[in-house]
Coordinates of C-alpha atoms and ligand atoms in Angstrom, one line a residue:
Chain A
M1 CA -23.6 -148.5 -13.3
F2 CA -26.6 -146.9 -14.1
V3 CA -28.2 -150.0 -15.9
I4 CA -27.5 -152.3 -13.0
W5 CA -29.2 -149.9 -10.6
L6 CA -32.4 -149.7 -13.2
L7 CA -32.2 -153.9 -13.0
V8 CA -32.4 -153.9 -9.3
I9 CA -35.0 -151.4 -9.1
S10 CA -37.2 -153.0 -11.7
R11 CA -36.5 -156.7 -10.1
T12 CA -37.8 -155.4 -6.6
E13 CA -40.8 -153.9 -8.2
M14 CA -41.4 -157.1 -9.8
D15 CA -40.8 -159.3 -6.7
K16 CA -43.4 -157.2 -4.9
P17 CA -45.9 -159.8 -3.4
E18 CA -49.4 -159.7 -4.7
T19 CA -50.9 -159.7 -1.3
T20 CA -49.2 -157.2 0.8
L21 CA -48.6 -157.8 4.7
D22 CA -51.0 -156.4 7.0
T23 CA -49.6 -153.0 7.9
Q24 CA -51.0 -150.3 9.9
M25 CA -50.3 -146.5 10.4
L26 CA -48.0 -145.5 13.0
E27 CA -48.5 -142.5 15.0
V28 CA -45.3 -140.5 16.5
N29 CA -44.9 -137.9 18.4
I30 CA -42.1 -135.7 17.3
G31 CA -40.9 -133.4 20.2
P32 CA -41.5 -131.5 22.5
Q33 CA -38.0 -132.3 23.4
H34 CA -36.6 -132.9 20.1
P35 CA -33.7 -130.9 18.7
S36 CA -35.0 -130.3 15.4
T37 CA -38.4 -129.1 16.5
H38 CA -36.8 -125.5 17.4
G39 CA -37.9 -125.4 20.9
V40 CA -40.9 -126.9 22.7
F41 CA -43.1 -127.8 20.0
R42 CA -44.8 -131.2 18.9
M43 CA -45.7 -132.7 15.7
N44 CA -48.1 -135.3 16.1
V45 CA -47.5 -137.3 13.2
T46 CA -49.1 -140.3 11.3
L47 CA -47.0 -142.4 9.5
D48 CA -47.3 -144.7 6.5
G49 CA -44.0 -146.3 6.6
E50 CA -41.9 -143.3 6.1
T51 CA -44.4 -141.1 4.6
V52 CA -46.3 -138.5 6.6
V53 CA -50.0 -139.0 6.2
R54 CA -51.3 -136.5 8.7
L55 CA -49.7 -134.0 10.7
K56 CA -50.9 -132.0 13.7
P57 CA -48.8 -129.3 15.3
A58 CA -49.2 -129.3 19.1
M59 CA -48.3 -125.9 20.6
G60 CA -48.6 -124.1 23.9
Y61 CA -45.8 -125.6 26.1
L62 CA -43.9 -122.3 26.1
H63 CA -47.3 -120.1 26.8
R64 CA -46.5 -117.3 29.6
N65 CA -49.5 -115.4 29.4
H66 CA -47.9 -112.4 27.5
E67 CA -51.2 -110.6 26.5
K68 CA -52.8 -110.8 29.9
I69 CA -49.7 -109.7 31.8
A70 CA -49.5 -106.9 29.4
E71 CA -53.1 -105.7 30.1
G72 CA -52.3 -105.5 33.7
A73 CA -48.9 -103.6 32.9
S74 CA -48.2 -100.0 32.0
Y75 CA -47.5 -99.6 28.3
L76 CA -43.5 -99.2 28.6
A77 CA -43.6 -102.2 31.3
S78 CA -44.7 -104.5 28.2
M79 CA -41.7 -103.4 26.3
P80 CA -39.1 -105.6 27.9
F81 CA -41.5 -108.6 27.6
T82 CA -41.8 -108.0 23.7
D83 CA -38.2 -108.9 23.6
R84 CA -38.8 -112.4 25.0
L85 CA -41.6 -113.1 22.0
D86 CA -39.1 -113.9 19.3
Y87 CA -35.8 -113.9 21.4
I88 CA -33.6 -113.8 18.1
C89 CA -35.2 -110.4 16.9
S90 CA -35.8 -108.2 20.1
M91 CA -35.4 -105.1 18.2
T92 CA -38.0 -105.7 15.6
N93 CA -40.4 -106.8 18.3
N94 CA -39.7 -103.8 20.3
L95 CA -40.3 -101.6 16.9
A96 CA -43.6 -103.2 16.0
Y97 CA -44.8 -102.4 19.6
A98 CA -43.6 -99.0 19.6
I99 CA -45.1 -98.5 16.3
A100 CA -48.6 -99.8 17.4
V101 CA -48.4 -97.5 20.6
E102 CA -47.4 -94.4 18.6
K103 CA -50.3 -94.9 16.3
L104 CA -52.6 -95.2 19.4
A105 CA -51.2 -92.2 21.2
G106 CA -50.3 -90.1 18.4
I107 CA -46.8 -89.7 18.8
E108 CA -44.2 -88.2 16.4
V109 CA -40.7 -89.8 16.0
P110 CA -37.9 -87.6 15.2
E111 CA -36.0 -88.0 12.0
R112 CA -32.6 -89.6 13.8
A113 CA -34.7 -92.1 15.6
Q114 CA -36.2 -93.2 12.4
Y115 CA -32.9 -94.0 11.2
I116 CA -31.5 -95.8 14.0
R117 CA -34.7 -97.7 14.1
V118 CA -34.2 -98.8 10.6
I119 CA -30.7 -99.7 11.2
M120 CA -31.5 -101.8 14.2
A121 CA -34.1 -103.5 12.3
E122 CA -32.1 -104.2 9.2
L123 CA -29.5 -105.5 11.6
T124 CA -32.0 -107.9 13.1
R125 CA -33.0 -109.3 9.6
L126 CA -29.4 -110.1 9.0
V127 CA -29.1 -111.8 12.3
N128 CA -32.3 -113.7 11.9
H129 CA -31.6 -115.0 8.5
T130 CA -28.2 -116.1 9.0
L131 CA -29.1 -118.3 12.0
L132 CA -32.2 -119.5 10.2
V133 CA -29.9 -120.7 7.3
G134 CA -27.4 -122.2 10.0
F135 CA -30.2 -124.1 11.8
L136 CA -31.9 -125.2 8.5
L137 CA -28.6 -126.9 7.6
N138 CA -28.4 -128.4 10.9
D139 CA -31.9 -130.0 10.0
L140 CA -30.4 -131.1 6.9
G141 CA -27.7 -133.0 8.7
A142 CA -24.7 -130.7 8.5
F143 CA -24.2 -130.7 11.9
F144 CA -23.4 -127.3 13.5
T145 CA -20.7 -126.3 11.1
P146 CA -22.7 -123.8 9.2
T147 CA -24.5 -122.9 12.3
L148 CA -21.2 -121.8 14.0
Y149 CA -20.0 -119.9 10.7
A150 CA -23.7 -118.0 11.1
F151 CA -23.1 -117.5 15.0
R152 CA -19.8 -116.0 14.3
E153 CA -21.3 -113.2 12.1
R154 CA -24.1 -113.0 14.3
E155 CA -22.0 -112.1 17.4
K156 CA -20.6 -109.2 15.7
I157 CA -23.7 -107.8 15.2
L158 CA -24.7 -108.5 18.8
D159 CA -21.9 -106.8 20.1
L160 CA -23.0 -103.8 18.3
F161 CA -26.6 -104.2 19.9
E162 CA -25.0 -104.7 23.1
A163 CA -22.8 -101.4 23.2
T164 CA -25.9 -99.5 22.2
S165 CA -28.7 -101.0 24.3
G166 CA -27.2 -102.9 27.1
A167 CA -28.0 -106.2 26.2
R168 CA -26.9 -108.7 23.5
M169 CA -30.4 -110.4 22.9
M170 CA -33.0 -108.7 25.1
C171 CA -32.3 -105.2 23.9
N172 CA -35.5 -103.2 25.0
Y173 CA -34.0 -100.5 23.2
M174 CA -37.3 -98.6 21.5
R175 CA -39.2 -96.3 23.4
F176 CA -42.5 -94.6 22.4
G177 CA -41.7 -91.6 20.3
G178 CA -38.0 -92.7 19.8
V179 CA -35.2 -95.1 21.3
K180 CA -33.7 -95.2 24.6
A181 CA -30.1 -94.1 24.3
D182 CA -28.3 -92.4 21.3
L183 CA -25.8 -94.8 19.2
H184 CA -22.8 -95.4 21.3
P185 CA -19.7 -93.6 19.9
G186 CA -17.9 -95.7 17.6
F187 CA -21.1 -97.3 16.3
M188 CA -20.7 -96.1 12.8
E189 CA -17.2 -97.5 12.2
K190 CA -18.2 -100.7 13.6
L191 CA -21.4 -100.8 11.3
K192 CA -19.6 -99.7 8.5
E193 CA -17.1 -102.7 9.0
I194 CA -20.0 -105.2 9.3
V195 CA -21.8 -103.9 6.1
E196 CA -18.4 -104.2 4.3
N197 CA -17.6 -107.5 5.4
Y198 CA -21.1 -109.2 5.5
P199 CA -21.3 -109.5 1.5
R200 CA -17.9 -111.4 1.8
F201 CA -19.5 -113.6 4.4
L202 CA -22.6 -114.3 2.3
D203 CA -20.2 -115.0 -0.7
E204 CA -18.6 -117.8 1.4
F205 CA -21.6 -119.1 2.8
E206 CA -23.4 -119.4 -0.6
K207 CA -20.1 -121.0 -2.0
L208 CA -20.8 -123.8 0.6
L209 CA -24.4 -124.1 0.3
T210 CA -26.2 -122.6 -2.9
E211 CA -25.1 -125.0 -5.4
N212 CA -24.4 -127.9 -3.2
E213 CA -25.6 -131.0 -4.5
I214 CA -26.9 -132.5 -1.1
L215 CA -28.7 -129.5 -0.4
M216 CA -30.3 -129.1 -3.9
S217 CA -31.4 -132.6 -3.8
R218 CA -32.8 -132.5 -0.3
C219 CA -34.6 -129.1 -0.7
Q220 CA -35.7 -128.6 -4.4
H221 CA -39.2 -129.5 -4.9
V222 CA -39.7 -130.4 -1.1
G223 CA -42.6 -129.0 0.8
I224 CA -44.0 -126.5 -2.1
L225 CA -46.4 -124.1 -0.8
P226 CA -48.6 -122.9 -3.6
K227 CA -49.5 -119.4 -4.2
H228 CA -53.0 -119.5 -3.5
L229 CA -52.7 -122.0 -0.3
A230 CA -50.1 -119.3 1.0
V231 CA -52.3 -116.2 0.5
D232 CA -55.5 -118.3 1.8
A233 CA -53.6 -119.1 5.1
S234 CA -52.3 -115.6 5.6
A235 CA -48.8 -116.7 5.5
T236 CA -46.6 -113.9 5.4
G237 CA -42.7 -113.1 5.3
P238 CA -40.1 -114.9 3.2
L239 CA -42.7 -118.0 3.4
L240 CA -44.9 -116.0 1.5
R241 CA -42.5 -114.6 -0.8
A242 CA -40.8 -117.8 -1.6
S243 CA -44.1 -119.1 -3.1
G244 CA -44.0 -116.0 -5.5
V245 CA -46.4 -113.5 -3.7
D246 CA -45.1 -110.2 -4.0
Y247 CA -46.0 -108.8 -0.5
D248 CA -43.5 -107.1 1.7
I249 CA -45.2 -104.7 4.4
R250 CA -42.0 -102.3 4.3
K251 CA -43.2 -101.7 0.7
V252 CA -47.1 -102.1 1.1
D253 CA -47.5 -100.1 4.4
G254 CA -44.1 -98.0 3.9
Y255 CA -44.2 -97.6 7.6
S256 CA -41.5 -95.5 9.6
I257 CA -39.0 -94.3 6.6
Y258 CA -38.9 -97.2 4.3
P259 CA -40.1 -95.5 1.4
R260 CA -36.9 -93.4 1.1
F261 CA -34.7 -96.5 0.6
K262 CA -34.2 -98.1 -2.4
F263 CA -34.4 -102.2 -2.3
R264 CA -35.9 -105.0 -4.3
V265 CA -38.2 -107.6 -2.6
P266 CA -36.9 -111.1 -3.8
L267 CA -39.2 -113.7 -5.0
G268 CA -39.2 -117.5 -5.3
S269 CA -41.0 -119.3 -8.0
V270 CA -41.5 -122.8 -6.8
G271 CA -42.1 -122.2 -3.1
D272 CA -40.2 -125.4 -2.0
V273 CA -37.4 -125.2 0.8
Y274 CA -34.7 -124.1 -1.6
D275 CA -36.6 -121.1 -2.6
R276 CA -37.4 -120.3 1.1
Y277 CA -33.5 -120.6 2.0
Y278 CA -32.7 -118.6 -1.2
V279 CA -35.3 -115.8 -0.6
R280 CA -33.5 -115.5 2.7
I281 CA -30.0 -115.1 1.1
L282 CA -31.4 -112.5 -1.2
E283 CA -33.2 -110.7 1.5
M284 CA -30.0 -110.3 3.4
R285 CA -28.2 -108.7 0.6
E286 CA -31.1 -106.3 0.4
S287 CA -31.0 -105.3 3.8
I288 CA -27.4 -104.7 3.4
K289 CA -28.1 -102.3 0.7
I290 CA -30.6 -100.6 3.0
L291 CA -28.1 -100.3 5.9
E292 CA -25.6 -98.6 3.4
Q293 CA -28.4 -96.0 2.7
A294 CA -29.3 -95.5 6.0
M295 CA -25.8 -95.0 7.0
K296 CA -25.1 -92.5 4.5
E297 CA -28.1 -90.4 5.3
I298 CA -28.5 -90.6 9.1
P299 CA -28.9 -87.1 10.3
P300 CA -27.8 -85.6 13.8
G301 CA -30.2 -84.5 15.8
E302 CA -32.7 -85.9 18.7
F303 CA -33.1 -89.7 19.4
I304 CA -36.2 -89.3 21.2
S305 CA -39.1 -86.6 21.1
K306 CA -39.8 -84.5 24.2
Q307 CA -43.1 -86.3 24.8
G308 CA -41.7 -89.5 24.4
A309 CA -38.8 -88.8 26.9
T310 CA -41.4 -87.8 29.6
G311 CA -43.4 -91.1 29.1
A312 CA -40.5 -93.2 29.3
K313 CA -39.4 -91.4 32.5
S314 CA -42.8 -92.0 34.0
P315 CA -44.4 -94.8 32.5
R316 CA -47.7 -94.5 35.0
T317 CA -48.7 -91.0 33.7
F318 CA -48.4 -92.2 30.2
R319 CA -52.0 -92.4 29.0
P320 CA -53.1 -92.7 25.5
P321 CA -56.5 -91.4 24.7
K322 CA -59.4 -94.0 24.1
G323 CA -59.5 -95.7 21.0
D324 CA -57.5 -98.9 19.4
A325 CA -54.8 -99.1 16.9
Y326 CA -53.2 -102.0 15.1
G327 CA -49.3 -101.6 14.1
R328 CA -47.5 -103.9 12.2
I329 CA -44.3 -104.3 10.5
E330 CA -42.3 -106.5 8.4
S331 CA -40.4 -108.7 10.7
P332 CA -37.9 -111.1 9.7
K333 CA -40.2 -113.9 10.2
G334 CA -43.4 -111.8 8.6
E335 CA -46.0 -109.7 9.6
L336 CA -45.7 -108.8 13.3
G337 CA -48.5 -107.0 14.5
F338 CA -49.8 -105.5 17.9
Y339 CA -53.4 -104.7 18.4
L340 CA -53.9 -102.3 21.3
V341 CA -57.1 -100.8 22.8
S342 CA -57.1 -98.0 25.2
D343 CA -59.8 -97.2 27.7
G344 CA -57.7 -94.2 28.8
T345 CA -56.1 -95.8 31.5
P346 CA -52.3 -96.3 32.1
N347 CA -52.8 -99.9 31.3
P348 CA -54.1 -101.3 27.7
Y349 CA -57.4 -102.6 27.8
R350 CA -56.7 -105.2 25.3
Y351 CA -53.3 -106.1 24.3
H352 CA -52.9 -108.8 21.2
V353 CA -50.2 -110.1 19.4
R354 CA -50.1 -111.4 15.5
P355 CA -47.1 -113.4 15.6
P356 CA -45.8 -114.3 12.2
S357 CA -44.3 -117.8 13.2
F358 CA -47.7 -118.7 14.8
I359 CA -49.9 -118.2 11.6
N360 CA -47.4 -119.6 9.5
L361 CA -47.2 -122.7 11.2
T362 CA -50.8 -123.3 10.6
I363 CA -49.9 -124.6 7.2
L364 CA -47.3 -127.0 8.2
E365 CA -49.5 -130.2 7.4
D366 CA -50.3 -128.9 3.9
M367 CA -46.6 -128.6 3.2
C368 CA -45.7 -131.7 4.6
L369 CA -48.3 -134.3 3.4
G370 CA -46.9 -136.9 1.2
C371 CA -43.2 -136.3 2.5
K372 CA -41.0 -138.4 4.2
V373 CA -40.2 -138.0 8.2
A374 CA -36.7 -136.3 7.2
D375 CA -38.2 -133.9 4.8
A376 CA -41.2 -132.8 7.3
I377 CA -38.2 -131.7 9.7
I378 CA -36.4 -129.4 7.2
I379 CA -39.7 -128.1 6.1
L380 CA -40.5 -127.1 9.6
G381 CA -37.0 -125.6 9.6
S382 CA -37.7 -123.6 6.6
V383 CA -41.1 -122.1 8.2
D384 CA -38.8 -120.3 10.7
I385 CA -40.5 -120.6 14.0
V386 CA -39.6 -119.4 17.6
L387 CA -41.6 -120.8 20.2
G388 CA -41.6 -117.8 22.3
E389 CA -43.5 -116.1 19.7
V390 CA -45.6 -118.8 19.0
D391 CA -47.0 -119.7 22.2
R392 CA -46.5 -116.3 23.9
Chain B
M1 CA -21.6 -134.7 -13.4
S2 CA -20.1 -132.9 -10.5
Y3 CA -20.7 -135.1 -7.9
G4 CA -18.1 -134.8 -5.1
L5 CA -17.1 -131.1 -6.2
G6 CA -19.2 -130.1 -3.4
I7 CA -17.1 -131.7 -0.8
L8 CA -13.9 -130.2 -2.3
K9 CA -15.8 -126.8 -2.2
G10 CA -16.7 -127.2 1.3
M11 CA -13.2 -128.7 2.5
S12 CA -11.3 -125.5 0.7
V13 CA -13.4 -123.3 2.9
T14 CA -12.7 -125.4 6.0
L15 CA -9.0 -125.4 4.9
K16 CA -9.0 -121.6 4.6
Q17 CA -10.6 -120.9 7.9
F18 CA -8.2 -123.3 9.4
V19 CA -5.0 -121.5 8.0
E20 CA -6.7 -118.2 8.5
S21 CA -6.7 -119.0 12.2
Y22 CA -3.2 -119.1 12.3
T23 CA -2.3 -116.3 10.2
K24 CA -5.0 -113.6 10.3
K25 CA -5.7 -111.6 13.2
G26 CA -9.1 -111.6 14.9
S27 CA -10.1 -114.9 13.2
I28 CA -10.2 -116.6 16.3
V29 CA -13.2 -115.6 17.9
T30 CA -13.7 -118.0 20.8
V31 CA -12.8 -116.3 24.1
Q32 CA -11.2 -118.6 26.6
Y33 CA -13.2 -117.7 29.7
P34 CA -12.3 -117.3 32.7
E35 CA -8.7 -117.0 31.8
E36 CA -9.6 -114.3 29.0
R37 CA -12.6 -111.8 29.3
R38 CA -14.4 -109.9 26.7
E39 CA -13.9 -106.0 26.8
D40 CA -16.3 -104.4 29.2
V41 CA -19.0 -102.4 27.3
E42 CA -20.4 -99.3 29.3
R43 CA -23.7 -99.7 28.6
F44 CA -24.1 -103.1 29.5
R45 CA -26.6 -103.9 32.2
N46 CA -26.8 -107.1 34.2
F47 CA -28.8 -106.2 37.6
P48 CA -29.4 -103.2 39.6
I49 CA -27.2 -101.6 42.2
L50 CA -27.8 -98.9 44.9
V51 CA -25.6 -96.1 45.0
Y52 CA -24.5 -94.0 48.0
D53 CA -22.3 -90.7 47.9
E54 CA -20.4 -90.9 51.2
K55 CA -21.5 -93.7 53.6
P56 CA -23.8 -96.5 53.0
E57 CA -26.1 -95.4 55.7
A58 CA -27.1 -92.8 53.6
P59 CA -27.9 -93.9 50.0
R60 CA -29.4 -91.7 47.5
C61 CA -32.5 -93.7 47.4
V62 CA -35.3 -92.1 49.2
A63 CA -37.6 -94.8 49.4
C64 CA -40.1 -93.4 47.0
D65 CA -41.3 -96.6 45.7
I66 CA -41.3 -95.6 42.1
C67 CA -39.1 -98.2 40.7
A68 CA -40.9 -101.1 42.7
K69 CA -44.0 -99.7 40.8
E70 CA -42.7 -99.6 37.5
C71 CA -40.6 -102.8 37.5
P72 CA -42.5 -105.2 34.8
P73 CA -42.1 -108.4 36.9
K74 CA -42.5 -106.6 40.6
C75 CA -39.1 -108.0 42.0
I76 CA -38.5 -105.0 44.1
T77 CA -39.5 -104.8 47.8
I78 CA -39.2 -101.5 49.5
V79 CA -40.1 -100.4 53.0
R80 CA -39.6 -96.8 54.2
D81 CA -37.4 -96.4 57.4
R82 CA -39.1 -94.8 60.4
D83 CA -37.7 -92.9 63.2
E84 CA -38.7 -93.4 66.8
Q85 CA -41.7 -91.5 66.7
G86 CA -43.0 -93.3 63.8
R87 CA -42.5 -90.5 61.2
G88 CA -41.4 -91.6 57.7
L89 CA -37.7 -91.0 57.0
Q90 CA -36.2 -90.5 53.5
K91 CA -34.6 -93.7 53.2
P92 CA -35.3 -97.5 52.8
K93 CA -35.4 -99.8 55.7
V94 CA -35.7 -102.7 53.7
F95 CA -34.4 -102.8 50.0
D96 CA -34.7 -106.3 48.4
I97 CA -34.1 -107.1 44.5
D98 CA -34.9 -110.5 43.7
L99 CA -32.4 -111.2 41.0
S100 CA -34.0 -114.6 40.1
V101 CA -37.1 -112.8 39.2
C102 CA -35.1 -109.6 37.8
M103 CA -35.0 -109.6 34.0
S104 CA -32.3 -106.9 33.6
C105 CA -34.8 -104.7 31.6
G106 CA -33.1 -101.4 33.2
I107 CA -36.6 -99.7 33.6
C108 CA -35.9 -99.1 37.4
E109 CA -32.8 -97.0 36.4
E110 CA -34.5 -95.1 33.8
V111 CA -37.5 -94.1 36.0
C112 CA -35.9 -93.3 39.4
P113 CA -35.9 -89.4 39.9
F114 CA -33.1 -89.5 42.3
D115 CA -30.5 -91.2 40.3
A116 CA -30.0 -93.9 43.0
I117 CA -30.2 -97.4 41.4
F118 CA -28.0 -98.2 38.5
M119 CA -27.5 -101.5 36.4
D120 CA -24.2 -103.1 37.4
H121 CA -21.8 -105.0 35.0
Q122 CA -21.3 -107.7 37.6
F123 CA -22.6 -110.9 36.0
E124 CA -20.5 -113.8 38.2
L125 CA -23.4 -114.3 40.8
S126 CA -24.0 -117.9 40.8
A127 CA -25.4 -119.4 44.0
Y128 CA -26.4 -122.8 45.5
D129 CA -30.1 -122.0 46.2
R130 CA -32.3 -120.0 44.5
M131 CA -34.4 -118.5 47.0
E132 CA -32.5 -116.7 49.9
S133 CA -29.2 -116.2 48.4
L134 CA -30.4 -114.6 45.1
N135 CA -32.7 -112.3 47.2
Y136 CA -30.1 -109.4 47.6
H137 CA -30.4 -107.3 50.6
Q138 CA -29.8 -103.2 50.8
E139 CA -26.3 -104.1 52.2
K140 CA -25.4 -106.3 49.2
L141 CA -26.8 -104.1 46.8
L142 CA -25.1 -100.7 48.1
K143 CA -22.1 -99.8 46.1
P144 CA -20.2 -96.4 46.6
N145 CA -20.2 -93.8 43.7
S146 CA -16.7 -94.5 42.8
Y147 CA -17.8 -98.0 41.9
L148 CA -20.2 -96.5 39.5
H149 CA -17.2 -94.1 38.2
Q150 CA -15.3 -97.3 37.8
I151 CA -18.0 -99.3 35.5
R152 CA -19.6 -96.4 33.7
P153 CA -17.3 -93.6 33.8
T154 CA -19.4 -91.3 31.3
D155 CA -22.6 -91.8 32.7
A156 CA -21.3 -91.4 36.2
T157 CA -19.8 -88.3 35.4
Q158 CA -22.8 -86.7 33.5
I159 CA -24.8 -87.7 36.8
D160 CA -22.6 -86.1 39.2
A161 CA -22.8 -83.0 37.0
K162 CA -26.5 -83.1 37.0
L163 CA -26.9 -83.5 40.8
K164 CA -24.3 -80.9 41.4
A165 CA -26.5 -78.4 39.5
K166 CA -29.8 -79.5 41.3
E167 CA -28.0 -79.0 44.7
E168 CA -26.7 -75.6 43.4
A169 CA -30.2 -74.4 42.3
K170 CA -31.8 -75.5 45.7
K171 CA -29.1 -73.4 47.4
K172 CA -30.2 -70.5 45.5
T173 CA -33.8 -71.0 46.0
Q174 CA -33.3 -71.5 49.8
P175 CA -32.4 -68.2 51.0
G176 CA -35.2 -66.7 49.1
T177 CA -37.9 -68.9 50.4
T178 CA -36.7 -68.6 54.1
A179 CA -36.4 -64.8 54.0
Ligands
SF4_1 S1 -34.2 -96.6 43.9 FE1 -34.9 -94.7 42.9 S2 -37.0 -94.9 42.4 FE2 -36.6 -96.6 44.0 S3 -37.2 -96.2 45.7 FE3 -35.2 -95.3 45.5 S4 -35.1 -93.3 45.0 FE4 -37.3 -94.3 44.5
SF4_2 S1 -34.0 -104.2 35.8 FE1 -36.1 -104.2 35.4 S2 -36.8 -106.2 36.1 FE2 -34.7 -106.0 37.1 S3 -35.2 -104.5 39.0 FE3 -35.2 -103.1 37.5 S4 -37.0 -102.8 36.7 FE4 -37.0 -104.7 37.7

């Protein structure tokens, strides 16, 4: 078999005509309405045959004026809008914003609330990574079977979110100085069930995927992002860690109560699509460890501080002192930060979001050059973008 | 070489799921809406309703306009009712919520100092046009307290107790102030 194949290859190599036909580059717009661009995102690609020689991301189709609206609204009124940035991970968006405002106004958060926040953030990480792997497989051509397995597991977590915060996806759950409501009765049992069953689901998922030949041959050594380039481009999150840079804000900043938990930061070695996939699987396993610890240690007590509760009851009276603050967290997609400037009024003077997927997207071209079109699609999928956050 | 093994492995997972869907309880996750429905969770929030205690002409709402000011997308319109002399009454004449703008955030419920506005569980609200039929007026928004008890029993009981305590405190202070 192999010999025949070699012969065929060498023959076609030999048969190539000396003078090639007159060829030209082809410019293609992938998107904005393309199922594999994960939303209204357009890639302006120049192709030489099947090979990508230039790729320009075009964004802004989902621009909703988030920052300017926030400057005209009270601090709390922006909280439900942050849900709609990265609509898969509303809990971590809430958390990042709450941390930024707490830094600005100097609000303490009670112990129990900290634990609730960590639990919610790690559950969100599970949701995001499971979904991402599902959609990555979609881009690879495994149409919707893995995604639906992922959806099934995700729905269990979303049910928990719904029972506690009132909504599956637009949770609007965090408040400055705590959370909106205590965990609902029965939360812990449900959480325990999820924490116990999730590794089993991941095993099954991995059995299907991790050593699958097609996945390996499509993903390995595709879209390599070298370490130095990732650092230079300020990439964060699993994208950066897959390139082998040990940078996790949960460890670096130790915000909230993360220093109390024992967990590792999985790193990739090559920085290709496969590493990005595998880093996420490992991260989910670490998240489960954090959840186990948090579940054991969560103390009873208040879920919101006194100051926070008054602020939530009458948002217009909440006036942080003059100054500015930058609060950031390790969201599932990378560093999510909010920069706020207060002039002492109930509205922020400046409100800026540092969305991880927007900044990770800027190196898309460097990863895609020289790849085939089909590879460009999975590279985009492995970056993990949500257009609500990219365009704001 | 292990070519083809991946397919077998994949099919084994599929087969397991297929068999389990008949044998294992809870492994069918699809809900056959509308014949079947998911269990209602108490904290679920969709769109706001106004609550009245005895009769719809006397809602709990006092038209203080706080919820309208705090609503992030500003979808509540309130006009205070007036008597013949033009003095302001403690109830709204117009209370509109534009459901096509409302984003179900629940902030109105949180900020209302009179426990008059609550988030409903009703989600089957489709309409043929998006302007008038989704702009809910007071009559459509008003629901009795018993309805609140029905959808959110724990919260409603707590709020009733709170309102009662407030009433009692008022009664106690009143003789003192009049004397
Ligand atoms: S619903 Fe509540 S906050 Fe809104 S106007 Fe009526 S009393 Fe005031
Ligand atoms: S739920 Fe939110 S958006 Fe809807 S009326 Fe209340 S405050 Fe406004």
